mmCIF file of N, CA and C in Angstrom:
data_model
loop_
_atom_site.group_PDB
_atom_site.id
_atom_site.type_symbol
_atom_site.label_atom_id
_atom_site.label_comp_id
_atom_site.label_asym_id
_atom_site.label_seq_id
_atom_site.Cartn_x
_atom_site.Cartn_y
_atom_site.Cartn_z
ATOM 1 N N UNK A 1 0.896 -1.505 0.284
ATOM 2 C CA UNK A 1 0.625 -0.072 0.122
ATOM 3 C C UNK A 1 1.082 1.414 0.327
ATOM 4 N N UNK A 2 0.587 2.124 -0.912
ATOM 5 C CA UNK A 2 1.517 3.374 -0.713
ATOM 6 C C UNK A 2 1.150 4.564 -0.057
ATOM 7 N N UNK A 3 1.768 4.868 0.863
ATOM 8 C CA UNK A 3 1.968 6.582 1.612
ATOM 9 C C UNK A 3 1.015 7.294 1.276
ATOM 10 N N UNK A 4 0.232 7.063 0.150
ATOM 11 C CA UNK A 4 -0.804 8.743 -0.165
ATOM 12 C C UNK A 4 -1.880 7.231 -0.020
ATOM 13 N N UNK A 5 -1.772 6.233 0.212
ATOM 14 C CA UNK A 5 -3.379 5.415 0.545
ATOM 15 C C UNK A 5 -3.278 5.376 2.126
ATOM 16 N N UNK A 6 -2.616 5.310 2.512
ATOM 17 C CA UNK A 6 -2.443 5.623 4.108
ATOM 18 C C UNK A 6 -2.832 6.461 4.616
ATOM 19 N N UNK A 7 -2.588 7.368 3.756
ATOM 20 C CA UNK A 7 -2.843 8.898 4.609
ATOM 21 C C UNK A 7 -4.533 9.013 3.830
ATOM 22 N N UNK A 8 -4.785 8.554 3.159
ATOM 23 C CA UNK A 8 -6.155 9.346 2.128
ATOM 24 C C UNK A 8 -7.002 8.203 3.077
ATOM 25 N N UNK A 9 -6.315 7.037 3.797
ATOM 26 C CA UNK A 9 -7.508 6.054 4.705
ATOM 27 C C UNK A 9 -7.280 6.307 6.204
ATOM 28 N N UNK A 10 -7.036 7.187 6.187
ATOM 29 C CA UNK A 10 -6.286 7.042 7.445
ATOM 30 C C UNK A 10 -7.916 8.606 8.054
ATOM 31 N N UNK A 11 -7.832 8.417 9.551
ATOM 32 C CA UNK A 11 -8.897 9.487 9.989
ATOM 33 C C UNK A 11 -8.130 10.534 9.848
ATOM 34 N N UNK A 12 -9.314 12.056 9.011
ATOM 35 C CA UNK A 12 -8.591 13.190 8.825
ATOM 36 C C UNK A 12 -8.429 13.728 9.984
ATOM 37 N N UNK A 13 -8.832 13.437 11.142
ATOM 38 C CA UNK A 13 -9.149 13.754 12.560
ATOM 39 C C UNK A 13 -7.589 13.914 13.019
ATOM 40 N N UNK A 14 -7.411 12.672 13.142
ATOM 41 C CA UNK A 14 -6.022 11.902 14.039
ATOM 42 C C UNK A 14 -5.104 12.498 13.041
ATOM 43 N N UNK A 15 -4.438 12.796 11.856
ATOM 44 C CA UNK A 15 -4.010 12.892 11.376
ATOM 45 C C UNK A 15 -3.541 14.789 11.514
ATOM 46 N N UNK A 16 -4.564 15.548 11.924
ATOM 47 C CA UNK A 16 -4.430 16.495 11.800
ATOM 48 C C UNK A 16 -3.975 16.771 13.215
ATOM 49 N N UNK A 17 -4.388 16.046 13.933
ATOM 50 C CA UNK A 17 -4.566 16.508 16.032
ATOM 51 C C UNK A 17 -3.201 16.832 16.509
ATOM 52 N N UNK A 18 -3.349 17.566 17.517
ATOM 53 C CA UNK A 18 -1.509 17.742 17.851
ATOM 54 C C UNK A 18 -1.729 17.230 19.559
ATOM 55 N N UNK A 19 -0.891 16.563 19.997
ATOM 56 C CA UNK A 19 -0.760 15.530 20.886
ATOM 57 C C UNK A 19 -0.790 16.575 22.228
ATOM 58 N N UNK A 20 -1.341 15.542 23.012
ATOM 59 C CA UNK A 20 -1.505 15.970 24.980
ATOM 60 C C UNK A 20 -0.858 15.457 25.391
ATOM 61 N N UNK A 21 -0.389 15.587 27.294
ATOM 62 C CA UNK A 21 -0.271 15.554 28.149
ATOM 63 C C UNK A 21 -0.611 15.535 29.098
ATOM 64 N N UNK A 22 -0.285 14.631 30.171
ATOM 65 C CA UNK A 22 -0.256 15.122 31.923
ATOM 66 C C UNK A 22 0.589 14.862 32.198
ATOM 67 N N UNK A 23 1.645 15.547 33.123
ATOM 68 C CA UNK A 23 2.987 15.344 33.964
ATOM 69 C C UNK A 23 2.833 15.954 35.626
ATOM 70 N N UNK A 24 2.374 14.951 36.443
ATOM 71 C CA UNK A 24 3.000 15.249 37.710
ATOM 72 C C UNK A 24 4.469 15.723 37.829
ATOM 73 N N UNK A 25 4.389 16.998 39.044
ATOM 74 C CA UNK A 25 5.570 17.610 39.111
ATOM 75 C C UNK A 25 5.785 17.171 40.771
ATOM 76 N N UNK A 26 6.206 15.686 41.123
ATOM 77 C CA UNK A 26 6.142 15.264 42.332
ATOM 78 C C UNK A 26 6.946 16.940 43.473
ATOM 79 N N UNK A 27 7.615 18.151 43.351
ATOM 80 C CA UNK A 27 8.170 19.085 43.919
ATOM 81 C C UNK A 27 6.655 19.601 44.488
ATOM 82 N N UNK A 28 6.121 19.825 43.653
ATOM 83 C CA UNK A 28 4.746 21.116 43.858
ATOM 84 C C UNK A 28 3.842 20.076 44.004
ATOM 85 N N UNK A 29 3.546 18.623 43.702
ATOM 86 C CA UNK A 29 2.559 17.832 44.639
ATOM 87 C C UNK A 29 3.071 17.655 46.070
ATOM 88 N N UNK A 30 4.721 17.120 46.395
ATOM 89 C CA UNK A 30 4.814 17.888 47.371
ATOM 90 C C UNK A 30 4.511 18.689 48.137
ATOM 91 N N UNK A 31 4.495 20.064 47.965
ATOM 92 C CA UNK A 31 4.256 21.315 49.037
ATOM 93 C C UNK A 31 2.797 21.728 48.863
ATOM 94 N N UNK A 32 2.545 21.482 47.542
ATOM 95 C CA UNK A 32 0.597 21.793 47.715
ATOM 96 C C UNK A 32 0.094 20.420 48.231
ATOM 97 N N UNK A 33 0.241 19.126 48.506
ATOM 98 C CA UNK A 33 -0.520 18.076 49.460
ATOM 99 C C UNK A 33 -1.077 17.394 48.417
ATOM 100 N N UNK A 34 -0.898 17.829 47.512
ATOM 101 C CA UNK A 34 -2.022 16.831 46.497
ATOM 102 C C UNK A 34 -1.586 17.169 45.061
ATOM 103 N N UNK A 35 -1.846 16.363 44.084
ATOM 104 C CA UNK A 35 -1.420 15.737 42.740
ATOM 105 C C UNK A 35 -1.212 17.118 41.967
ATOM 106 N N UNK A 36 -0.081 17.899 41.696
ATOM 107 C CA UNK A 36 0.114 18.702 40.507
ATOM 108 C C UNK A 36 0.664 18.276 39.574
ATOM 109 N N UNK A 37 -0.421 18.299 38.771
ATOM 110 C CA UNK A 37 -1.071 17.584 37.730
ATOM 111 C C UNK A 37 -0.538 18.946 36.927
ATOM 112 N N UNK A 38 0.493 18.868 35.707
ATOM 113 C CA UNK A 38 0.348 20.095 34.962
ATOM 114 C C UNK A 38 -0.410 18.868 32.780
ATOM 115 N N UNK A 39 -0.713 19.864 32.386
ATOM 116 C CA UNK A 39 -1.740 18.919 31.296
ATOM 117 C C UNK A 39 -0.712 20.067 30.274
ATOM 118 N N UNK A 40 0.442 19.032 29.421
ATOM 119 C CA UNK A 40 0.622 20.151 28.785
ATOM 120 C C UNK A 40 0.184 19.729 26.909
ATOM 121 N N UNK A 41 0.966 20.814 25.666
ATOM 122 C CA UNK A 41 -0.251 20.145 24.252
ATOM 123 C C UNK A 41 1.560 20.466 23.883
ATOM 124 N N UNK A 42 1.004 19.764 21.775
ATOM 125 C CA UNK A 42 2.164 20.137 21.486
ATOM 126 C C UNK A 42 1.801 21.709 20.873
ATOM 127 N N UNK A 43 2.934 22.508 20.104
ATOM 128 C CA UNK A 43 2.681 23.481 19.745
ATOM 129 C C UNK A 43 2.742 23.485 17.796
ATOM 130 N N UNK A 44 2.209 24.266 17.740
ATOM 131 C CA UNK A 44 2.010 24.470 16.021
ATOM 132 C C UNK A 44 3.077 24.932 15.819
ATOM 133 N N UNK A 45 3.718 25.223 14.254
ATOM 134 C CA UNK A 45 4.907 25.773 13.588
ATOM 135 C C UNK A 45 4.904 27.005 13.890
ATOM 136 N N UNK A 46 3.416 27.918 13.950
ATOM 137 C CA UNK A 46 3.262 29.070 14.230
ATOM 138 C C UNK A 46 3.552 29.518 15.350
ATOM 139 N N UNK A 47 3.144 29.050 16.351
ATOM 140 C CA UNK A 47 3.290 29.102 17.731
ATOM 141 C C UNK A 47 5.026 29.334 17.702
ATOM 142 N N UNK A 48 6.055 28.103 17.475
ATOM 143 C CA UNK A 48 7.095 27.774 17.933
ATOM 144 C C UNK A 48 7.786 28.922 16.795
ATOM 145 N N UNK A 49 7.735 29.503 15.666
ATOM 146 C CA UNK A 49 8.239 30.496 15.318
ATOM 147 C C UNK A 49 7.717 31.725 16.117
ATOM 148 N N UNK A 50 6.619 32.093 16.578
ATOM 149 C CA UNK A 50 6.400 33.263 17.152
ATOM 150 C C UNK A 50 6.875 33.558 18.682
ATOM 151 N N UNK A 51 8.209 32.526 19.078
ATOM 152 C CA UNK A 51 7.679 32.779 20.477
ATOM 153 C C UNK A 51 9.062 33.403 19.923
ATOM 154 N N UNK A 52 9.212 34.331 21.609
ATOM 155 C CA UNK A 52 9.859 35.832 21.705
ATOM 156 C C UNK A 52 11.723 34.834 22.284
ATOM 157 N N UNK A 53 12.283 35.251 22.135
ATOM 158 C CA UNK A 53 13.769 34.367 22.232
ATOM 159 C C UNK A 53 14.496 34.423 23.173
ATOM 160 N N UNK A 54 14.325 36.061 24.273
ATOM 161 C CA UNK A 54 14.296 35.867 25.387
ATOM 162 C C UNK A 54 13.257 35.027 26.393
ATOM 163 N N UNK A 55 13.628 34.619 27.463
ATOM 164 C CA UNK A 55 13.116 33.435 28.199
ATOM 165 C C UNK A 55 12.211 32.927 27.011
ATOM 166 N N UNK A 56 13.297 32.080 26.010
ATOM 167 C CA UNK A 56 12.261 31.455 25.005
ATOM 168 C C UNK A 56 11.595 30.202 26.094
ATOM 169 N N UNK A 57 11.915 29.284 27.065
ATOM 170 C CA UNK A 57 11.543 28.152 27.441
ATOM 171 C C UNK A 57 10.650 28.483 28.467
ATOM 172 N N UNK A 58 9.946 29.920 28.614
ATOM 173 C CA UNK A 58 8.795 30.197 29.085
ATOM 174 C C UNK A 58 7.859 29.889 29.007
ATOM 175 N N UNK A 59 8.469 31.006 27.127
ATOM 176 C CA UNK A 59 7.332 31.402 26.421
ATOM 177 C C UNK A 59 6.607 29.914 25.828
ATOM 178 N N UNK A 60 7.752 28.469 26.150
ATOM 179 C CA UNK A 60 6.810 27.680 25.927
ATOM 180 C C UNK A 60 5.806 26.904 26.132
ATOM 181 N N UNK A 61 6.362 27.208 27.248
ATOM 182 C CA UNK A 61 5.530 26.488 28.836
ATOM 183 C C UNK A 61 4.484 27.902 29.234
ATOM 184 N N UNK A 62 4.438 29.050 28.323
ATOM 185 C CA UNK A 62 2.677 30.040 28.678
ATOM 186 C C UNK A 62 1.311 29.051 27.616
ATOM 187 N N UNK A 63 2.845 28.586 26.273
ATOM 188 C CA UNK A 63 1.826 28.742 24.803
ATOM 189 C C UNK A 63 1.616 27.518 25.310
ATOM 190 N N UNK A 64 2.237 26.180 25.837
ATOM 191 C CA UNK A 64 1.971 24.512 25.661
ATOM 192 C C UNK A 64 1.139 24.312 26.810
ATOM 193 N N UNK A 65 0.930 25.116 28.189
ATOM 194 C CA UNK A 65 0.320 24.012 28.991
ATOM 195 C C UNK A 65 -1.044 25.101 29.389
ATOM 196 N N UNK A 66 -1.417 23.832 29.308
ATOM 197 C CA UNK A 66 -2.993 24.093 29.305
ATOM 198 C C UNK A 66 -3.981 24.412 30.459
ATOM 199 N N UNK A 67 -3.213 23.879 31.365
ATOM 200 C CA UNK A 67 -4.895 24.149 32.758
ATOM 201 C C UNK A 67 -4.153 25.207 33.830
ATOM 202 N N UNK A 68 -3.067 25.609 34.070
ATOM 203 C CA UNK A 68 -2.657 27.034 34.241
ATOM 204 C C UNK A 68 -3.199 27.979 33.797
ATOM 205 N N UNK A 69 -3.420 28.987 34.306
ATOM 206 C CA UNK A 69 -3.254 30.942 33.742
ATOM 207 C C UNK A 69 -2.623 31.818 34.338
ATOM 208 N N UNK A 70 -1.079 31.715 33.552
ATOM 209 C CA UNK A 70 -0.174 31.684 34.445
ATOM 210 C C UNK A 70 -0.421 33.900 34.743
ATOM 211 N N UNK A 71 -1.249 34.402 33.703
ATOM 212 C CA UNK A 71 -1.898 35.342 34.106
ATOM 213 C C UNK A 71 -2.734 35.613 34.520
ATOM 214 N N UNK A 72 -3.024 34.685 35.385
ATOM 215 C CA UNK A 72 -4.192 35.270 36.545
ATOM 216 C C UNK A 72 -3.785 35.477 37.646
ATOM 217 N N UNK A 73 -4.923 37.067 37.535
ATOM 218 C CA UNK A 73 -4.278 38.214 38.647
ATOM 219 C C UNK A 73 -3.922 37.513 40.171
ATOM 220 N N UNK A 74 -4.363 37.488 40.294
ATOM 221 C CA UNK A 74 -3.813 36.367 42.223
ATOM 222 C C UNK A 74 -3.131 36.014 42.467
ATOM 223 N N UNK A 75 -2.998 34.618 41.303
ATOM 224 C CA UNK A 75 -1.530 34.326 40.922
ATOM 225 C C UNK A 75 -0.506 35.017 41.110
ATOM 226 N N UNK A 76 -0.957 36.115 40.070
ATOM 227 C CA UNK A 76 0.634 36.626 40.005
ATOM 228 C C UNK A 76 0.885 37.877 41.205
ATOM 229 N N UNK A 77 -0.055 38.063 41.945
ATOM 230 C CA UNK A 77 0.229 38.633 43.601
ATOM 231 C C UNK A 77 0.237 37.855 44.424
ATOM 232 N N UNK A 78 0.047 36.708 44.563
ATOM 233 C CA UNK A 78 0.324 35.944 44.902
ATOM 234 C C UNK A 78 1.721 35.792 44.940
ATOM 235 N N UNK A 79 2.491 35.413 43.868
ATOM 236 C CA UNK A 79 3.401 34.816 43.868
ATOM 237 C C UNK A 79 4.607 36.499 44.225
ATOM 238 N N UNK A 80 4.116 37.134 44.123
ATOM 239 C CA UNK A 80 5.127 38.121 44.110
ATOM 240 C C UNK A 80 5.442 38.927 45.533
ATOM 241 N N UNK A 81 7.329 38.977 45.608
ATOM 242 C CA UNK A 81 7.454 40.248 46.499
ATOM 243 C C UNK A 81 7.207 40.611 46.711
ATOM 244 N N UNK A 82 7.452 40.733 48.533
ATOM 245 C CA UNK A 82 6.752 41.257 49.358
ATOM 246 C C UNK A 82 7.548 43.110 48.707
ATOM 247 N N UNK A 83 8.765 43.013 48.539
ATOM 248 C CA UNK A 83 9.563 44.294 47.977
ATOM 249 C C UNK A 83 8.621 45.514 46.959
ATOM 250 N N UNK A 84 7.761 44.383 46.100
ATOM 251 C CA UNK A 84 7.830 44.877 44.736
ATOM 252 C C UNK A 84 6.113 45.606 44.940
ATOM 253 N N UNK A 85 6.332 46.708 43.700
ATOM 254 C CA UNK A 85 5.030 47.427 44.047
ATOM 255 C C UNK A 85 4.337 47.033 42.512
ATOM 256 N N UNK A 86 4.998 46.100 41.510
ATOM 257 C CA UNK A 86 3.577 45.369 40.610
ATOM 258 C C UNK A 86 3.752 44.256 40.191
ATOM 259 N N UNK A 87 2.349 44.241 39.857
ATOM 260 C CA UNK A 87 2.557 42.511 39.791
ATOM 261 C C UNK A 87 3.249 41.617 38.621
ATOM 262 N N UNK A 88 3.474 40.986 39.351
ATOM 263 C CA UNK A 88 4.657 39.839 38.001
ATOM 264 C C UNK A 88 3.908 39.658 36.567
ATOM 265 N N UNK A 89 4.839 39.214 35.362
ATOM 266 C CA UNK A 89 4.052 39.269 34.454
ATOM 267 C C UNK A 89 4.479 37.361 34.020
ATOM 268 N N UNK A 90 3.388 37.327 33.498
ATOM 269 C CA UNK A 90 2.891 35.733 32.944
ATOM 270 C C UNK A 90 4.928 35.014 33.729
ATOM 271 N N UNK A 91 6.080 35.782 32.200
ATOM 272 C CA UNK A 91 6.954 34.743 32.044
ATOM 273 C C UNK A 91 7.592 34.547 34.070
ATOM 274 N N UNK A 92 7.796 35.782 34.770
ATOM 275 C CA UNK A 92 7.849 35.782 36.034
ATOM 276 C C UNK A 92 7.461 35.005 36.551
ATOM 277 N N UNK A 93 5.910 34.659 36.187
ATOM 278 C CA UNK A 93 5.170 33.291 37.245
ATOM 279 C C UNK A 93 5.931 32.285 37.180
ATOM 280 N N UNK A 94 5.966 31.854 35.967
ATOM 281 C CA UNK A 94 6.838 30.604 35.452
ATOM 282 C C UNK A 94 8.099 30.694 36.162
ATOM 283 N N UNK A 95 8.790 31.788 36.352
ATOM 284 C CA UNK A 95 10.318 31.604 36.944
ATOM 285 C C UNK A 95 9.750 31.327 38.528
ATOM 286 N N UNK A 96 9.495 32.110 39.042
ATOM 287 C CA UNK A 96 8.957 32.117 40.162
ATOM 288 C C UNK A 96 8.328 30.770 40.923
ATOM 289 N N UNK A 97 7.214 30.640 40.515
ATOM 290 C CA UNK A 97 6.843 28.568 40.231
ATOM 291 C C UNK A 97 7.995 27.915 40.468
ATOM 292 N N UNK A 98 8.178 28.085 39.451
ATOM 293 C CA UNK A 98 8.671 26.647 39.129
ATOM 294 C C UNK A 98 10.607 26.769 38.935
ATOM 295 N N UNK A 99 10.990 25.551 39.189
ATOM 296 C CA UNK A 99 12.680 25.315 39.554
ATOM 297 C C UNK A 99 12.838 25.878 38.101
ATOM 298 N N UNK A 100 14.594 26.228 38.308
ATOM 299 C CA UNK A 100 14.621 26.197 37.049
ATOM 300 C C UNK A 100 15.309 25.197 36.173
ATOM 301 N N UNK A 101 15.469 23.232 36.199
ATOM 302 C CA UNK A 101 15.389 22.543 35.802
ATOM 303 C C UNK A 101 14.144 21.851 35.285
ATOM 304 N N UNK A 102 12.869 22.125 36.621
ATOM 305 C CA UNK A 102 11.090 21.781 35.973
ATOM 306 C C UNK A 102 10.329 22.758 35.404
ATOM 307 N N UNK A 103 11.904 23.806 34.679
ATOM 308 C CA UNK A 103 11.368 24.733 33.009
ATOM 309 C C UNK A 103 11.843 24.592 32.203
ATOM 310 N N UNK A 104 13.146 24.211 31.958
ATOM 311 C CA UNK A 104 14.142 23.007 31.078
ATOM 312 C C UNK A 104 12.571 21.203 30.755
ATOM 313 N N UNK A 105 13.004 20.884 32.242
ATOM 314 C CA UNK A 105 11.573 19.831 31.526
ATOM 315 C C UNK A 105 10.714 20.016 31.562
ATOM 316 N N UNK A 106 10.237 20.842 31.174
ATOM 317 C CA UNK A 106 8.510 21.453 30.997
ATOM 318 C C UNK A 106 8.629 21.674 29.277
ATOM 319 N N UNK A 107 9.292 22.638 29.073
ATOM 320 C CA UNK A 107 9.515 22.885 27.651
ATOM 321 C C UNK A 107 10.287 21.715 26.856
ATOM 322 N N UNK A 108 10.679 21.424 27.476
ATOM 323 C CA UNK A 108 11.613 20.177 27.195
ATOM 324 C C UNK A 108 10.309 18.946 26.128
ATOM 325 N N UNK A 109 9.584 18.864 27.064
ATOM 326 C CA UNK A 109 8.393 17.908 27.362
ATOM 327 C C UNK A 109 7.398 18.563 26.096
ATOM 328 N N UNK A 110 7.285 19.723 26.082
ATOM 329 C CA UNK A 110 6.440 20.607 25.614
ATOM 330 C C UNK A 110 6.990 20.403 24.105
ATOM 331 N N UNK A 111 8.454 20.563 23.846
ATOM 332 C CA UNK A 111 8.509 20.766 22.330
ATOM 333 C C UNK A 111 8.850 19.062 21.682
ATOM 334 N N UNK A 112 8.481 18.195 22.828
ATOM 335 C CA UNK A 112 9.247 16.694 22.403
ATOM 336 C C UNK A 112 7.901 16.356 21.579
ATOM 337 N N UNK A 113 6.358 16.702 22.794
ATOM 338 C CA UNK A 113 5.356 16.342 21.481
ATOM 339 C C UNK A 113 5.230 17.345 20.459
ATOM 340 N N UNK A 114 5.702 18.147 20.424
ATOM 341 C CA UNK A 114 5.370 18.861 19.078
ATOM 342 C C UNK A 114 6.899 18.496 17.742
ATOM 343 N N UNK A 115 6.713 17.557 18.032
ATOM 344 C CA UNK A 115 7.737 16.405 17.056
ATOM 345 C C UNK A 115 9.341 16.786 16.942
ATOM 346 N N UNK A 116 9.672 17.179 18.695
ATOM 347 C CA UNK A 116 11.231 17.153 18.527
ATOM 348 C C UNK A 116 12.483 16.439 19.079
ATOM 349 N N UNK A 117 10.671 15.182 19.455
ATOM 350 C CA UNK A 117 11.978 14.713 20.190
ATOM 351 C C UNK A 117 12.232 13.646 19.714
ATOM 352 N N UNK A 118 13.427 13.138 19.921
ATOM 353 C CA UNK A 118 14.818 11.671 19.406
ATOM 354 C C UNK A 118 13.578 10.291 19.040
ATOM 355 N N UNK A 119 12.625 10.174 20.085
ATOM 356 C CA UNK A 119 11.608 8.985 19.367
ATOM 357 C C UNK A 119 10.556 9.078 18.186
ATOM 358 N N UNK A 120 10.683 10.349 17.501
ATOM 359 C CA UNK A 120 9.153 10.904 16.552
ATOM 360 C C UNK A 120 10.117 10.121 15.576
ATOM 361 N N UNK A 121 11.084 9.571 15.380
ATOM 362 C CA UNK A 121 11.768 9.127 13.651
ATOM 363 C C UNK A 121 11.984 7.547 14.428
ATOM 364 N N UNK A 122 12.287 7.008 13.194
ATOM 365 C CA UNK A 122 12.733 5.472 12.965
ATOM 366 C C UNK A 122 13.614 5.244 11.910
ATOM 367 N N UNK A 123 15.070 5.199 12.426
ATOM 368 C CA UNK A 123 15.124 4.777 10.898
ATOM 369 C C UNK A 123 15.822 2.801 10.679
ATOM 370 N N UNK A 124 14.812 2.352 9.747
ATOM 371 C CA UNK A 124 14.942 0.459 9.242
ATOM 372 C C UNK A 124 15.929 0.682 8.232
ATOM 373 N N UNK A 125 16.249 1.454 7.410
ATOM 374 C CA UNK A 125 16.933 1.169 5.661
ATOM 375 C C UNK A 125 17.961 2.393 6.585
ATOM 376 N N UNK A 126 18.869 1.332 6.103
ATOM 377 C CA UNK A 126 21.061 2.987 6.097
ATOM 378 C C UNK A 126 21.472 2.188 4.791
ATOM 379 N N UNK A 127 21.468 3.312 4.009
ATOM 380 C CA UNK A 127 22.478 3.840 2.333
ATOM 381 C C UNK A 127 23.986 3.669 2.549
#
């Protein structure tokens, strides 16, 4: 069967649907006293192209995490240092909420779902 036939026979929705995943953060689960599960999704090519280069990982998280509103006024106020007058930005919320390694792993997991993971392709012949 040709590749074209495989594509034509497949469910069109499944061909164009972006994958999602749930990830439990152990440290925040312990701190909060309940499972802290982050829902992530793959990003589109356009979303990846439009990401700013400054705080790149944090912007990946802003786009790819679906169950936390990092711009929420209450969250921005809750995580704000006492000496600060202005509210935190969503990027600063991510930097205050997550450890640097958690930011790296979360953004990496989102990018893996977006097709950048090592397991996305499999070589079956070598010429």
